Coordinates of C-alpha atoms in Angstrom, one line a residue:
M1 CA 34.4 -91.0 9.4
K2 CA 34.9 -87.8 7.3
P3 CA 31.8 -86.4 5.5
I4 CA 31.5 -86.9 1.8
D5 CA 31.0 -83.7 -0.3
R6 CA 30.5 -83.1 -4.0
R7 CA 34.2 -82.1 -4.4
M8 CA 35.3 -85.5 -3.3
L9 CA 32.7 -87.2 -5.4
L10 CA 33.7 -85.4 -8.6
R11 CA 37.4 -85.7 -8.0
A12 CA 37.0 -89.4 -7.5
A13 CA 34.9 -89.8 -10.5
L14 CA 37.3 -87.9 -12.7
L15 CA 40.3 -89.8 -11.5
G16 CA 38.4 -93.0 -12.1
A17 CA 37.9 -92.0 -15.7
T18 CA 34.1 -92.6 -16.2
S19 CA 34.0 -95.9 -14.4
L20 CA 32.2 -96.1 -11.0
S21 CA 35.1 -97.8 -9.4
G22 CA 36.8 -94.5 -8.3
V23 CA 33.6 -93.2 -6.8
A24 CA 32.8 -96.5 -5.1
R25 CA 36.2 -96.7 -3.5
A26 CA 36.0 -93.2 -2.3
F27 CA 32.6 -93.9 -0.6
A28 CA 33.8 -97.1 0.8
Q29 CA 36.8 -95.5 2.4
E30 CA 35.2 -92.2 3.5
G31 CA 31.5 -92.2 3.7
S32 CA 28.2 -94.0 4.3
L33 CA 25.0 -94.5 2.3
S34 CA 23.4 -91.5 4.0
D35 CA 26.4 -89.4 3.0
I36 CA 25.8 -90.6 -0.6
G37 CA 22.2 -89.4 -0.4
T38 CA 23.2 -86.0 0.9
S39 CA 25.9 -85.5 -1.7
L40 CA 23.5 -86.3 -4.5
Q41 CA 20.9 -83.6 -3.7
P42 CA 19.9 -81.4 -6.7
A43 CA 22.6 -78.9 -7.6
D44 CA 22.7 -75.7 -9.5
R45 CA 23.6 -75.4 -13.2
A46 CA 27.2 -75.9 -14.1
T47 CA 29.2 -74.6 -17.0
V48 CA 31.7 -76.9 -18.8
Y49 CA 34.4 -75.1 -20.7
T50 CA 36.2 -77.0 -23.4
A51 CA 39.6 -76.1 -24.8
R52 CA 42.3 -77.3 -27.2
E53 CA 44.3 -78.1 -24.0
I54 CA 44.0 -77.4 -20.3
V55 CA 47.2 -77.3 -18.2
T56 CA 46.0 -78.0 -14.7
L57 CA 49.2 -78.3 -12.7
D58 CA 47.4 -81.0 -10.8
P59 CA 49.9 -83.8 -10.5
D60 CA 47.1 -86.4 -10.5
R61 CA 45.7 -85.0 -13.8
P62 CA 48.2 -82.6 -15.4
T63 CA 46.2 -82.0 -18.6
A64 CA 42.6 -82.0 -19.6
Q65 CA 40.2 -80.9 -22.3
A66 CA 37.2 -79.7 -20.3
V67 CA 36.7 -78.1 -16.9
A68 CA 33.4 -77.7 -15.0
V69 CA 32.7 -74.5 -13.1
I70 CA 29.9 -73.5 -10.7
G71 CA 29.5 -70.6 -8.4
G72 CA 33.0 -69.3 -9.3
R73 CA 34.6 -72.6 -8.2
I74 CA 36.1 -75.5 -10.1
L75 CA 34.0 -78.7 -10.0
G76 CA 36.6 -80.8 -11.8
A77 CA 38.6 -81.3 -15.0
G78 CA 39.2 -84.1 -17.4
S79 CA 38.0 -85.2 -20.9
L80 CA 34.6 -83.9 -21.9
D81 CA 33.1 -87.4 -21.5
E82 CA 34.6 -87.8 -18.1
V83 CA 33.4 -84.4 -16.9
T84 CA 29.9 -84.8 -18.2
A85 CA 29.7 -88.3 -16.8
A86 CA 30.8 -87.1 -13.4
L87 CA 28.2 -84.4 -13.5
G88 CA 25.5 -87.1 -13.9
T89 CA 22.0 -85.5 -13.6
Q90 CA 23.3 -82.1 -12.6
P91 CA 22.3 -79.6 -15.3
F92 CA 25.1 -78.0 -17.2
D93 CA 25.9 -76.0 -20.3
I94 CA 28.9 -76.5 -22.6
D95 CA 30.8 -73.4 -23.5
T96 CA 33.1 -73.7 -26.5
T97 CA 34.6 -70.2 -26.4
F98 CA 38.1 -71.6 -25.8
E99 CA 37.9 -74.7 -28.1
D100 CA 40.9 -73.4 -30.1
L101 CA 42.8 -72.0 -27.1
V102 CA 44.8 -73.1 -24.1
I103 CA 43.6 -72.7 -20.6
L104 CA 46.2 -72.2 -17.8
P105 CA 45.8 -71.6 -14.1
G106 CA 45.3 -67.9 -13.5
F107 CA 48.5 -65.9 -13.5
I108 CA 49.4 -64.2 -10.1
A109 CA 51.3 -60.9 -9.8
Q110 CA 53.3 -62.0 -6.8
H111 CA 54.8 -58.6 -6.1
D112 CA 53.8 -55.3 -7.8
H113 CA 53.1 -51.7 -6.8
P114 CA 49.8 -50.2 -8.1
V115 CA 50.4 -46.7 -6.7
L116 CA 53.8 -46.4 -8.4
A117 CA 52.5 -48.1 -11.5
G118 CA 49.5 -45.7 -11.5
L119 CA 51.8 -42.7 -11.4
T120 CA 54.2 -43.9 -14.0
M121 CA 51.4 -45.2 -16.3
S122 CA 49.6 -41.8 -16.2
S123 CA 52.8 -40.0 -17.4
E124 CA 54.3 -39.7 -20.9
I125 CA 56.4 -42.9 -20.9
L126 CA 59.7 -42.5 -22.6
A127 CA 61.9 -45.3 -21.3
I128 CA 64.8 -47.6 -21.9
E129 CA 62.5 -50.5 -22.8
D130 CA 59.3 -51.0 -24.8
W131 CA 56.1 -50.8 -22.9
A132 CA 53.2 -52.7 -24.5
L133 CA 50.2 -50.8 -23.0
P134 CA 46.5 -51.2 -23.8
T135 CA 46.6 -48.0 -25.8
G136 CA 49.5 -49.3 -27.9
T137 CA 53.2 -50.1 -27.6
V138 CA 55.5 -47.3 -26.5
R139 CA 58.8 -48.0 -28.1
A140 CA 62.1 -47.6 -26.2
V141 CA 63.9 -44.3 -26.5
T142 CA 67.0 -44.6 -28.8
D143 CA 69.0 -41.6 -27.6
K144 CA 68.7 -38.2 -26.0
D145 CA 67.6 -36.5 -29.3
D146 CA 64.9 -39.1 -29.7
F147 CA 63.7 -38.4 -26.1
L148 CA 63.6 -34.6 -26.7
T149 CA 61.8 -35.0 -30.0
R150 CA 59.1 -37.2 -28.6
L151 CA 58.7 -35.1 -25.5
T152 CA 58.2 -32.1 -27.8
Q153 CA 55.5 -34.0 -29.7
A154 CA 53.8 -34.7 -26.5
H155 CA 53.9 -31.1 -25.5
D156 CA 52.5 -30.0 -28.9
A157 CA 49.6 -32.5 -28.6
M158 CA 48.4 -31.0 -25.3
D159 CA 45.4 -28.6 -25.4
D160 CA 45.9 -26.7 -22.2
P161 CA 49.1 -24.6 -22.4
D162 CA 49.4 -24.4 -18.7
E163 CA 48.9 -28.1 -17.9
P164 CA 52.1 -29.7 -16.4
L165 CA 53.8 -32.4 -18.5
L166 CA 55.2 -35.4 -16.6
T167 CA 57.4 -37.9 -18.3
W168 CA 58.9 -41.1 -16.9
G169 CA 61.7 -43.4 -18.0
Y170 CA 64.8 -41.3 -18.9
H171 CA 68.1 -43.0 -17.9
A172 CA 71.3 -40.9 -17.9
A173 CA 73.5 -44.0 -18.0
F174 CA 71.9 -44.8 -21.4
Y175 CA 71.4 -41.4 -22.9
G176 CA 73.7 -38.9 -21.0
P177 CA 72.8 -36.2 -18.5
L178 CA 69.5 -34.4 -18.8
T179 CA 69.3 -30.8 -17.5
R180 CA 66.9 -27.9 -17.1
A181 CA 68.3 -26.3 -20.2
D182 CA 67.4 -29.4 -22.2
L183 CA 63.8 -29.3 -21.1
D184 CA 63.6 -25.6 -21.8
T185 CA 64.2 -26.4 -25.4
V186 CA 60.8 -28.2 -25.3
S187 CA 59.0 -25.4 -23.6
T188 CA 59.8 -22.3 -21.5
T189 CA 56.1 -21.8 -20.5
R190 CA 54.7 -25.3 -19.7
P191 CA 56.0 -26.9 -16.5
I192 CA 57.8 -30.1 -17.5
F193 CA 58.9 -32.7 -15.0
A194 CA 61.2 -35.6 -16.1
W195 CA 61.0 -38.5 -13.7
A196 CA 64.1 -40.8 -14.2
R197 CA 63.7 -44.5 -14.9
S198 CA 65.1 -45.3 -11.5
C199 CA 62.4 -43.1 -9.9
H200 CA 65.1 -41.6 -7.7
E201 CA 65.5 -38.4 -9.7
F202 CA 63.5 -35.4 -11.1
I203 CA 64.7 -32.9 -13.6
L204 CA 62.6 -29.7 -13.9
N205 CA 62.5 -27.0 -16.6
T206 CA 62.4 -23.4 -15.7
A207 CA 58.6 -23.1 -15.8
A208 CA 58.3 -26.1 -13.4
M209 CA 60.8 -24.5 -11.0
E210 CA 58.8 -21.2 -11.1
A211 CA 55.4 -23.0 -10.7
G212 CA 56.7 -24.8 -7.7
G213 CA 58.4 -21.8 -6.1
V214 CA 61.7 -23.6 -6.2
T215 CA 64.3 -20.9 -5.6
E216 CA 67.9 -20.7 -4.5
A217 CA 66.6 -19.2 -1.2
L218 CA 64.3 -22.2 -0.6
M219 CA 67.1 -24.6 -1.4
Q220 CA 69.4 -22.9 1.1
S221 CA 66.9 -23.8 3.8
W222 CA 67.3 -27.5 3.2
S223 CA 69.6 -29.8 5.0
D224 CA 73.2 -30.1 3.9
S225 CA 72.6 -33.5 2.4
A226 CA 69.6 -32.3 0.5
Q227 CA 71.5 -29.3 -0.9
S228 CA 74.4 -31.6 -1.9
Q229 CA 72.0 -33.8 -3.9
S230 CA 70.3 -30.9 -5.8
S231 CA 71.3 -28.5 -8.6
F232 CA 69.5 -25.3 -9.0
E233 CA 71.3 -24.6 -12.3
D234 CA 70.4 -28.0 -13.8
G235 CA 67.0 -28.3 -12.2
H236 CA 68.1 -31.7 -10.9
F237 CA 67.0 -33.2 -7.6
W238 CA 67.9 -36.7 -6.5
E239 CA 67.8 -38.8 -3.3
Q240 CA 67.5 -36.4 -0.3
G241 CA 67.2 -33.5 -2.7
L242 CA 64.1 -35.1 -4.3
F243 CA 62.5 -35.6 -0.9
A244 CA 63.2 -31.9 -0.1
V245 CA 61.7 -30.6 -3.3
L246 CA 58.7 -32.9 -3.1
P247 CA 56.4 -30.6 -1.0
S248 CA 56.8 -27.8 -3.6
I249 CA 56.0 -29.9 -6.7
A250 CA 53.8 -32.8 -5.6
S251 CA 50.5 -31.1 -6.4
L252 CA 51.8 -30.2 -9.9
V253 CA 52.8 -33.7 -10.9
I254 CA 50.2 -35.8 -9.1
R255 CA 46.5 -35.0 -9.5
P256 CA 43.7 -37.3 -8.3
E257 CA 42.1 -37.5 -11.8
K258 CA 45.4 -38.3 -13.5
F259 CA 46.3 -40.8 -10.9
V260 CA 42.9 -42.6 -11.3
A261 CA 43.5 -42.7 -15.0
G262 CA 46.8 -44.2 -14.4
L263 CA 45.2 -46.9 -12.2
H264 CA 42.8 -47.7 -15.0
T265 CA 45.7 -48.0 -17.4
M266 CA 47.5 -50.3 -14.9
R267 CA 44.3 -52.4 -14.6
D268 CA 43.9 -52.8 -18.3
Y269 CA 47.7 -53.5 -18.8
M270 CA 47.8 -56.2 -16.1
H271 CA 44.6 -57.8 -17.4
A272 CA 46.1 -57.9 -20.9
K273 CA 49.0 -59.9 -19.5
G274 CA 46.6 -62.5 -17.9
I275 CA 46.7 -61.4 -14.3
T276 CA 43.9 -62.8 -12.1
H277 CA 45.3 -62.0 -8.6
G278 CA 48.0 -59.6 -7.3
N279 CA 49.8 -58.4 -4.2
E280 CA 51.4 -55.1 -3.1
P281 CA 54.1 -55.8 -0.5
G282 CA 54.8 -52.9 1.8
G283 CA 51.2 -51.6 1.4
I284 CA 50.0 -48.0 1.5
L285 CA 50.0 -46.3 5.0
A286 CA 48.2 -43.2 3.8
K287 CA 44.4 -43.6 4.1
P288 CA 43.5 -40.9 1.5
V289 CA 45.7 -42.6 -1.0
Q290 CA 44.3 -46.0 -0.2
D291 CA 40.8 -44.7 -0.5
I292 CA 41.4 -43.5 -4.1
V293 CA 43.1 -46.8 -5.0
N294 CA 40.1 -48.6 -3.6
S295 CA 37.8 -46.4 -5.8
V296 CA 39.2 -48.3 -8.7
M297 CA 40.6 -51.6 -7.4
S298 CA 37.8 -52.5 -5.0
S299 CA 35.2 -52.4 -7.7
S300 CA 33.4 -55.7 -8.5
D301 CA 34.2 -55.2 -12.2
M302 CA 37.9 -55.5 -11.6
P303 CA 39.5 -58.3 -13.6
F304 CA 41.6 -59.4 -10.6
R305 CA 41.6 -59.3 -6.8
W306 CA 44.5 -57.5 -5.0
D307 CA 46.0 -58.0 -1.6
F308 CA 48.2 -55.6 0.4
I309 CA 50.9 -56.6 2.8
A310 CA 51.5 -54.1 5.6
D311 CA 54.8 -52.2 5.7
G312 CA 56.4 -53.6 8.9
K313 CA 59.5 -51.3 8.6
S314 CA 57.3 -48.1 9.0
L315 CA 55.0 -49.6 11.6
V316 CA 57.8 -50.8 13.9
A317 CA 59.6 -47.4 13.6
K318 CA 56.4 -45.6 14.8
S319 CA 56.2 -47.2 18.2
E320 CA 58.4 -48.9 20.8
D321 CA 55.4 -50.8 22.2
D322 CA 55.3 -54.2 20.5
A323 CA 51.7 -54.8 21.3
E324 CA 50.8 -51.4 19.8
V325 CA 52.7 -52.3 16.6
I326 CA 50.7 -55.5 16.2
A327 CA 47.4 -53.7 16.9
E328 CA 48.2 -51.0 14.4
T329 CA 49.1 -53.7 11.8
E330 CA 45.8 -55.6 12.3
A331 CA 43.8 -52.3 12.3
L332 CA 44.7 -51.9 8.6
H333 CA 42.1 -54.6 7.8
D334 CA 39.4 -52.0 7.8
W335 CA 41.1 -50.0 5.0
Y336 CA 40.0 -52.4 2.4
D337 CA 36.8 -53.8 0.9
G338 CA 35.5 -55.5 -2.2
F339 CA 38.2 -56.7 -4.5
T340 CA 41.0 -55.3 -2.3
A341 CA 42.0 -56.9 1.0
L342 CA 44.7 -56.9 3.6
A343 CA 47.0 -59.9 3.4
E344 CA 46.3 -60.9 6.9
G345 CA 49.1 -62.4 8.9
S346 CA 51.7 -61.2 6.4
I347 CA 54.3 -58.4 6.9
K348 CA 57.0 -56.8 4.7
L349 CA 60.5 -56.0 6.1
F350 CA 63.6 -54.6 4.3
A351 CA 67.2 -55.7 4.5
D352 CA 69.6 -54.0 2.1
G353 CA 69.5 -51.4 -0.6
A354 CA 68.3 -51.4 -4.2
I355 CA 69.9 -53.4 -7.1
Y356 CA 69.2 -50.8 -9.7
S357 CA 71.3 -48.3 -7.7
L358 CA 74.0 -50.9 -6.8
A359 CA 73.1 -50.3 -3.2
M360 CA 72.8 -53.9 -2.1
Q361 CA 75.1 -55.3 0.6
V362 CA 77.6 -57.7 -0.8
R363 CA 80.1 -60.1 0.7
E364 CA 82.9 -59.2 -1.7
P365 CA 83.6 -55.5 -2.5
Y366 CA 82.2 -53.8 -5.5
L367 CA 84.6 -53.2 -8.4
D368 CA 84.9 -49.5 -7.5
G369 CA 85.0 -50.1 -3.8
H370 CA 81.8 -48.3 -2.8
E371 CA 79.6 -49.7 -0.1
G372 CA 76.0 -50.7 -0.2
D373 CA 73.2 -49.5 2.1
W374 CA 71.0 -51.0 4.8
M375 CA 67.3 -50.2 4.6
M376 CA 66.8 -51.0 8.3
D377 CA 69.3 -50.6 11.1
A378 CA 70.3 -54.0 12.6
D379 CA 68.6 -53.4 15.9
L380 CA 65.3 -52.3 14.3
F381 CA 65.4 -55.2 11.8
E382 CA 66.0 -57.7 14.6
R383 CA 63.2 -56.3 16.7
A384 CA 60.8 -56.3 13.8
F385 CA 61.7 -59.9 12.8
R386 CA 61.3 -61.1 16.4
L387 CA 58.1 -59.2 17.0
Y388 CA 56.3 -60.5 13.9
W389 CA 57.7 -64.0 14.0
E390 CA 56.5 -64.5 17.6
A391 CA 53.1 -63.1 16.5
G392 CA 52.9 -65.9 13.9
Y393 CA 53.2 -63.6 10.8
Q394 CA 54.6 -64.8 7.5
I395 CA 57.5 -62.5 6.8
H396 CA 58.5 -61.2 3.4
I397 CA 61.9 -59.6 3.3
H398 CA 63.3 -57.4 0.6
V399 CA 66.9 -58.4 0.1
N400 CA 69.2 -58.0 -2.9
G401 CA 72.8 -58.8 -1.9
D402 CA 74.5 -61.8 -0.5
A403 CA 75.6 -60.0 2.6
G404 CA 72.0 -58.7 3.0
L405 CA 70.9 -62.3 2.7
D406 CA 73.3 -63.4 5.4
R407 CA 71.6 -61.0 7.8
V408 CA 68.1 -62.3 6.8
L409 CA 69.1 -65.9 7.3
E410 CA 70.9 -65.3 10.5
N411 CA 67.7 -63.7 11.9
L412 CA 65.5 -66.4 10.6
E413 CA 67.7 -69.1 12.2
A414 CA 67.9 -67.3 15.5
N415 CA 64.1 -66.9 15.7
Q416 CA 63.5 -70.5 14.6
R417 CA 65.9 -71.8 17.3
R418 CA 64.2 -69.6 19.9
T419 CA 60.6 -70.1 18.8
P420 CA 60.3 -73.0 16.4
R421 CA 57.6 -72.7 13.8
F422 CA 56.3 -75.2 11.2
D423 CA 55.6 -74.1 7.6
H424 CA 56.4 -70.4 8.2
R425 CA 57.1 -69.8 4.5
T426 CA 59.4 -66.8 5.1
V427 CA 59.9 -65.2 1.7
I428 CA 63.3 -64.1 0.3
V429 CA 62.2 -61.2 -2.0
H430 CA 64.1 -60.2 -5.1
F431 CA 67.1 -62.5 -4.6
G432 CA 69.5 -60.5 -6.7
V433 CA 73.0 -61.5 -5.7
S434 CA 73.4 -64.7 -3.6
A435 CA 76.0 -67.4 -3.0
E436 CA 75.7 -71.1 -3.7
D437 CA 76.1 -72.0 0.0
Q438 CA 73.1 -69.7 0.9
V439 CA 70.7 -71.9 -1.2
A440 CA 71.3 -74.9 1.1
W441 CA 70.8 -72.5 4.1
I442 CA 67.5 -71.3 2.7
R443 CA 66.3 -74.9 2.3
A444 CA 67.5 -75.9 5.7
L445 CA 65.5 -73.1 7.3
G446 CA 62.3 -73.7 5.4
A447 CA 62.4 -70.4 3.6
I448 CA 61.1 -69.8 0.0
V449 CA 62.2 -67.4 -2.7
S450 CA 60.4 -64.7 -4.8
A451 CA 62.8 -63.7 -7.5
N452 CA 62.9 -61.0 -10.2
P453 CA 64.4 -62.7 -13.3
Y454 CA 64.3 -59.4 -15.2
Y455 CA 67.5 -58.4 -13.4
V456 CA 69.5 -60.8 -15.6
R457 CA 67.9 -59.4 -18.8
A458 CA 68.3 -55.7 -17.9
L459 CA 71.5 -55.7 -15.7
A460 CA 73.8 -58.6 -16.3
D461 CA 75.7 -57.0 -19.2
Q462 CA 76.2 -53.7 -17.5
Y463 CA 77.0 -55.1 -14.1
S464 CA 79.6 -57.4 -15.7
K465 CA 81.5 -54.3 -16.5
V466 CA 80.7 -52.1 -13.5
G467 CA 79.7 -53.0 -9.9
L468 CA 79.8 -56.8 -9.7
G469 CA 82.1 -58.2 -12.4
P470 CA 81.2 -61.1 -14.8
E471 CA 80.9 -64.0 -12.4
R472 CA 78.5 -62.4 -9.9
A473 CA 76.6 -60.6 -12.6
D474 CA 75.9 -63.8 -14.6
S475 CA 74.9 -65.7 -11.5
M476 CA 72.3 -63.2 -10.3
V477 CA 68.9 -64.7 -9.5
R478 CA 70.4 -68.3 -9.3
L479 CA 67.1 -70.1 -9.7
G480 CA 68.7 -73.2 -11.2
D481 CA 70.4 -73.8 -7.9
V482 CA 67.2 -73.0 -6.0
G483 CA 65.1 -75.4 -8.2
R484 CA 67.7 -78.2 -7.9
A485 CA 67.6 -77.8 -4.1
G486 CA 63.9 -78.3 -4.0
V487 CA 63.2 -74.8 -2.7
S488 CA 59.8 -73.3 -3.8
F489 CA 60.2 -70.1 -5.8
S490 CA 57.9 -67.6 -7.5
L491 CA 58.6 -64.9 -10.0
H492 CA 57.6 -61.2 -9.8
S493 CA 58.1 -58.0 -11.8
D494 CA 58.1 -55.3 -9.1
M495 CA 56.1 -53.2 -11.6
P496 CA 57.1 -50.6 -12.7
M497 CA 60.7 -51.8 -12.1
A498 CA 60.0 -54.4 -14.8
P499 CA 56.9 -55.0 -17.0
C500 CA 54.2 -57.0 -15.2
D501 CA 54.0 -59.7 -17.8
P502 CA 54.2 -63.3 -16.4
L503 CA 54.9 -64.8 -19.8
F504 CA 57.8 -62.5 -20.2
L505 CA 59.1 -63.3 -16.7
M506 CA 58.8 -67.0 -17.5
W507 CA 60.8 -66.3 -20.7
C508 CA 63.5 -64.5 -18.7
A509 CA 63.8 -67.3 -16.2
V510 CA 63.8 -70.1 -18.8
N511 CA 66.3 -68.4 -21.2
R512 CA 68.4 -65.9 -19.2
V513 CA 69.1 -63.9 -22.4
T514 CA 70.6 -60.5 -21.7
S515 CA 69.9 -57.3 -23.5
S516 CA 72.9 -58.0 -25.8
G517 CA 71.5 -61.4 -26.7
R518 CA 73.9 -63.6 -24.8
I519 CA 73.0 -66.3 -22.2
A520 CA 74.1 -65.3 -18.7
G521 CA 74.6 -68.2 -16.3
P522 CA 73.1 -71.0 -18.4
E523 CA 73.2 -73.4 -15.4
Q524 CA 70.8 -71.1 -13.6
R525 CA 68.0 -71.6 -16.2
V526 CA 64.9 -73.3 -15.1
T527 CA 62.4 -75.5 -17.0
A528 CA 59.2 -74.1 -18.6
E529 CA 57.1 -76.1 -16.1
M530 CA 59.0 -74.7 -13.1
A531 CA 58.5 -71.2 -14.6
L532 CA 54.8 -71.7 -15.1
K533 CA 54.4 -72.9 -11.6
S534 CA 56.3 -69.8 -10.4
V535 CA 53.6 -67.5 -11.7
T536 CA 50.7 -69.7 -10.6
L537 CA 50.9 -72.4 -8.0
D538 CA 54.2 -71.4 -6.4
A539 CA 53.1 -67.8 -6.4
A540 CA 49.9 -68.8 -4.6
F541 CA 52.0 -70.9 -2.2
S542 CA 54.2 -67.9 -1.4
H543 CA 51.1 -66.0 -0.2
R544 CA 49.5 -69.0 1.6
L545 CA 46.8 -69.1 -1.0
D546 CA 47.6 -72.4 -2.7
H547 CA 44.4 -73.9 -1.1
A548 CA 42.4 -71.6 -3.3
L549 CA 44.5 -70.5 -6.3
G550 CA 47.3 -71.6 -8.6
S551 CA 46.1 -74.8 -10.2
I552 CA 42.9 -76.2 -11.8
E553 CA 41.7 -78.5 -9.2
T554 CA 38.3 -79.3 -7.6
G555 CA 37.2 -76.6 -5.1
K556 CA 39.6 -73.9 -6.1
R557 CA 38.5 -70.6 -7.5
A558 CA 37.8 -70.7 -11.2
N559 CA 40.6 -68.4 -12.2
F560 CA 42.1 -69.1 -15.6
T561 CA 44.5 -67.4 -18.0
V562 CA 43.5 -68.2 -21.6
V563 CA 46.3 -68.1 -24.2
S564 CA 47.0 -69.0 -27.8
E565 CA 49.7 -71.6 -27.1
N566 CA 50.9 -73.9 -24.4
P567 CA 54.1 -72.4 -22.8
L568 CA 55.2 -75.9 -21.8
T569 CA 55.4 -77.1 -25.4
V570 CA 56.5 -74.1 -27.5
E571 CA 60.1 -73.3 -28.2
P572 CA 61.6 -71.6 -25.0
M573 CA 62.4 -68.4 -26.9
A574 CA 58.8 -68.2 -28.1
I575 CA 57.2 -68.1 -24.6
K576 CA 57.1 -64.3 -24.4
D577 CA 55.3 -64.1 -27.8
I578 CA 52.3 -66.2 -26.7
E579 CA 49.1 -64.1 -27.0
V580 CA 46.7 -63.7 -24.1
W581 CA 43.0 -64.0 -25.1
G582 CA 41.9 -62.9 -21.6
T583 CA 41.0 -64.4 -18.3
V584 CA 38.3 -66.2 -16.4
L585 CA 37.9 -64.7 -12.9
E586 CA 35.8 -66.8 -10.6
G587 CA 33.7 -67.9 -13.5
R588 CA 33.5 -64.5 -15.3
L589 CA 34.8 -64.5 -18.9
L590 CA 36.9 -61.4 -19.4
Q591 CA 38.4 -61.0 -22.9
V592 CA 41.2 -58.5 -23.3
G593 CA 39.8 -55.1 -24.3
S594 CA 36.3 -55.8 -22.9
L595 CA 36.7 -54.1 -19.5
P596 CA 34.3 -51.2 -18.7
Q597 CA 35.7 -47.8 -19.0
R598 CA 34.6 -46.0 -15.9
D599 CA 35.0 -42.3 -15.2
A600 CA 36.8 -41.1 -12.1
G601 CA 33.7 -40.3 -10.2
L602 CA 33.8 -37.9 -7.3
L603 CA 37.4 -37.3 -6.2
P604 CA 38.9 -35.0 -3.6
E605 CA 39.9 -31.6 -5.0
D606 CA 43.2 -31.8 -3.1
K607 CA 43.4 -28.0 -2.7
D608 CA 46.1 -28.2 -0.1
G609 CA 48.1 -30.9 -2.0
S610 CA 47.9 -33.4 0.9
F611 CA 46.8 -36.2 -1.4
A612 CA 49.6 -35.5 -3.9
L613 CA 52.2 -35.3 -1.2
A614 CA 51.0 -38.6 0.5
A615 CA 50.9 -40.4 -2.9
A616 CA 54.3 -39.1 -3.8
A617 CA 55.8 -40.0 -0.4
H618 CA 54.5 -43.6 -0.7
A619 CA 55.8 -43.9 -4.2
L620 CA 59.3 -42.7 -3.2
S621 CA 59.3 -44.9 -0.2
V622 CA 58.8 -47.8 -2.6
V623 CA 61.4 -46.7 -5.1
H624 CA 63.9 -46.0 -2.3
A625 CA 63.9 -49.7 -1.7
H626 CA 63.7 -50.9 -5.3
G627 CA 65.1 -48.3 -7.6

């Protein structure tokens, strides 16, 4: 006979609506009189939060008006009378802070990049889209003249005439080419670095070239490919040219104190969007960088916890000894503490190239006939998949094209046939271009999907004209088919590739409205309830955390996102406009704007630029896959 605990008692009582029948039935089926006596021992004081509405995502009790919390865990939810009756003689307080608001399960950032976000958020953001930051909304750039005008204003506002100016967000496809001469019109004395929106390019002014010692002689020492992807005259460095110039400029654009400030901005930004838990897939493999990230994100005053998935691509490439690879992966556990942790038993692999660069591998040719890229050679991918599969890892695979997805599913099927596993939850990450037949294949193999619905918003119009054509562009991120097939899916932003805003991601998936205002692939829209689950319960499921996160149920962590309206009942086009009051993290109330503003503390001086180079290298390894 299984032991009775307070969780079972409260759940039974709440399901039985204030009558004793539910509790009695539970005891009769599960426990004994001695169990009852043990379960009714005096308990600590609980807090009961009331709200206009509570959306629980518990199928047994989908809505409630009150939720009881103790020790950072949920005791139960129901009407106020039901909850207080279930508490019985246990002492409690009633908190009415949310009586005019709506409580949702805490939002989960399923896939985001804090290092890259910290770097971009610490820059002068001048981008193709609005960025609603804690310090105010940065409006989208309208054209090249607007970019240069606003960059000049940023330059004029700086006190130190020698301090480098880093800006992020310029997109040549929207505004035309940007050159060294353009940046020299802003300043010929202050080093200026323009980091493109794709994160694959840098444009430097003359002062930046001189400060970094970037000369024609230096560039002639680079590889042929690096030289071919660089322009001394234009101060333009992309792809291999960007990696080549990086050692010369990293310490000018990345400084520990600025990076930490960017991490704080990222923290406040994500909290303002209702995030209570997050994950970095393909985590940092540079200990000095992780230590500085931990100096912010491991603190107990963080408004969310953050897990890091190890980068299997890099780990496998370092050693031919399979046992050594697994040992190195598990050793990363010691790199984290406090509110950061290794996502143990999880690994990140990469299939094909980036969607923003039209580098994904596709079954049918691109309109211009170019070919996509593979992020891992076939033999390395197959070895990595087999190695981690046989070690029992949950595998998350970056894949954007349908031909890339074929490779992933072929490897999954081969490993499942060779070494069958139950509930492996292999995650198809990004899910840009896919084919209808692949959805059935995904379901048959027991895989799940983590999709970026922003692709439709940002890219469907442009990719209808170039790259993919209308049919493939409009069916990107085919979540309607996935939902109808009964495949679990979550949503992610891949911040800073898209804003880390779960309500906005929900809006993108529910409406599929492009930047021009049309609906792309209306049959691929999902319901509001499916979208809410995809940033809460299904996001938790994708990281094997659904036992602790994602819904408001007895025993789970008391993580809530508190909002002004119920996203399940507002008009679909209004979902993105719902206001976030703040969050509850394991019982702590955290209103937006209330987080402590901490100074950077003691940081390494980085005299040799090693931290800057390591941070930049990690950031570029991320964007090489995603940009």
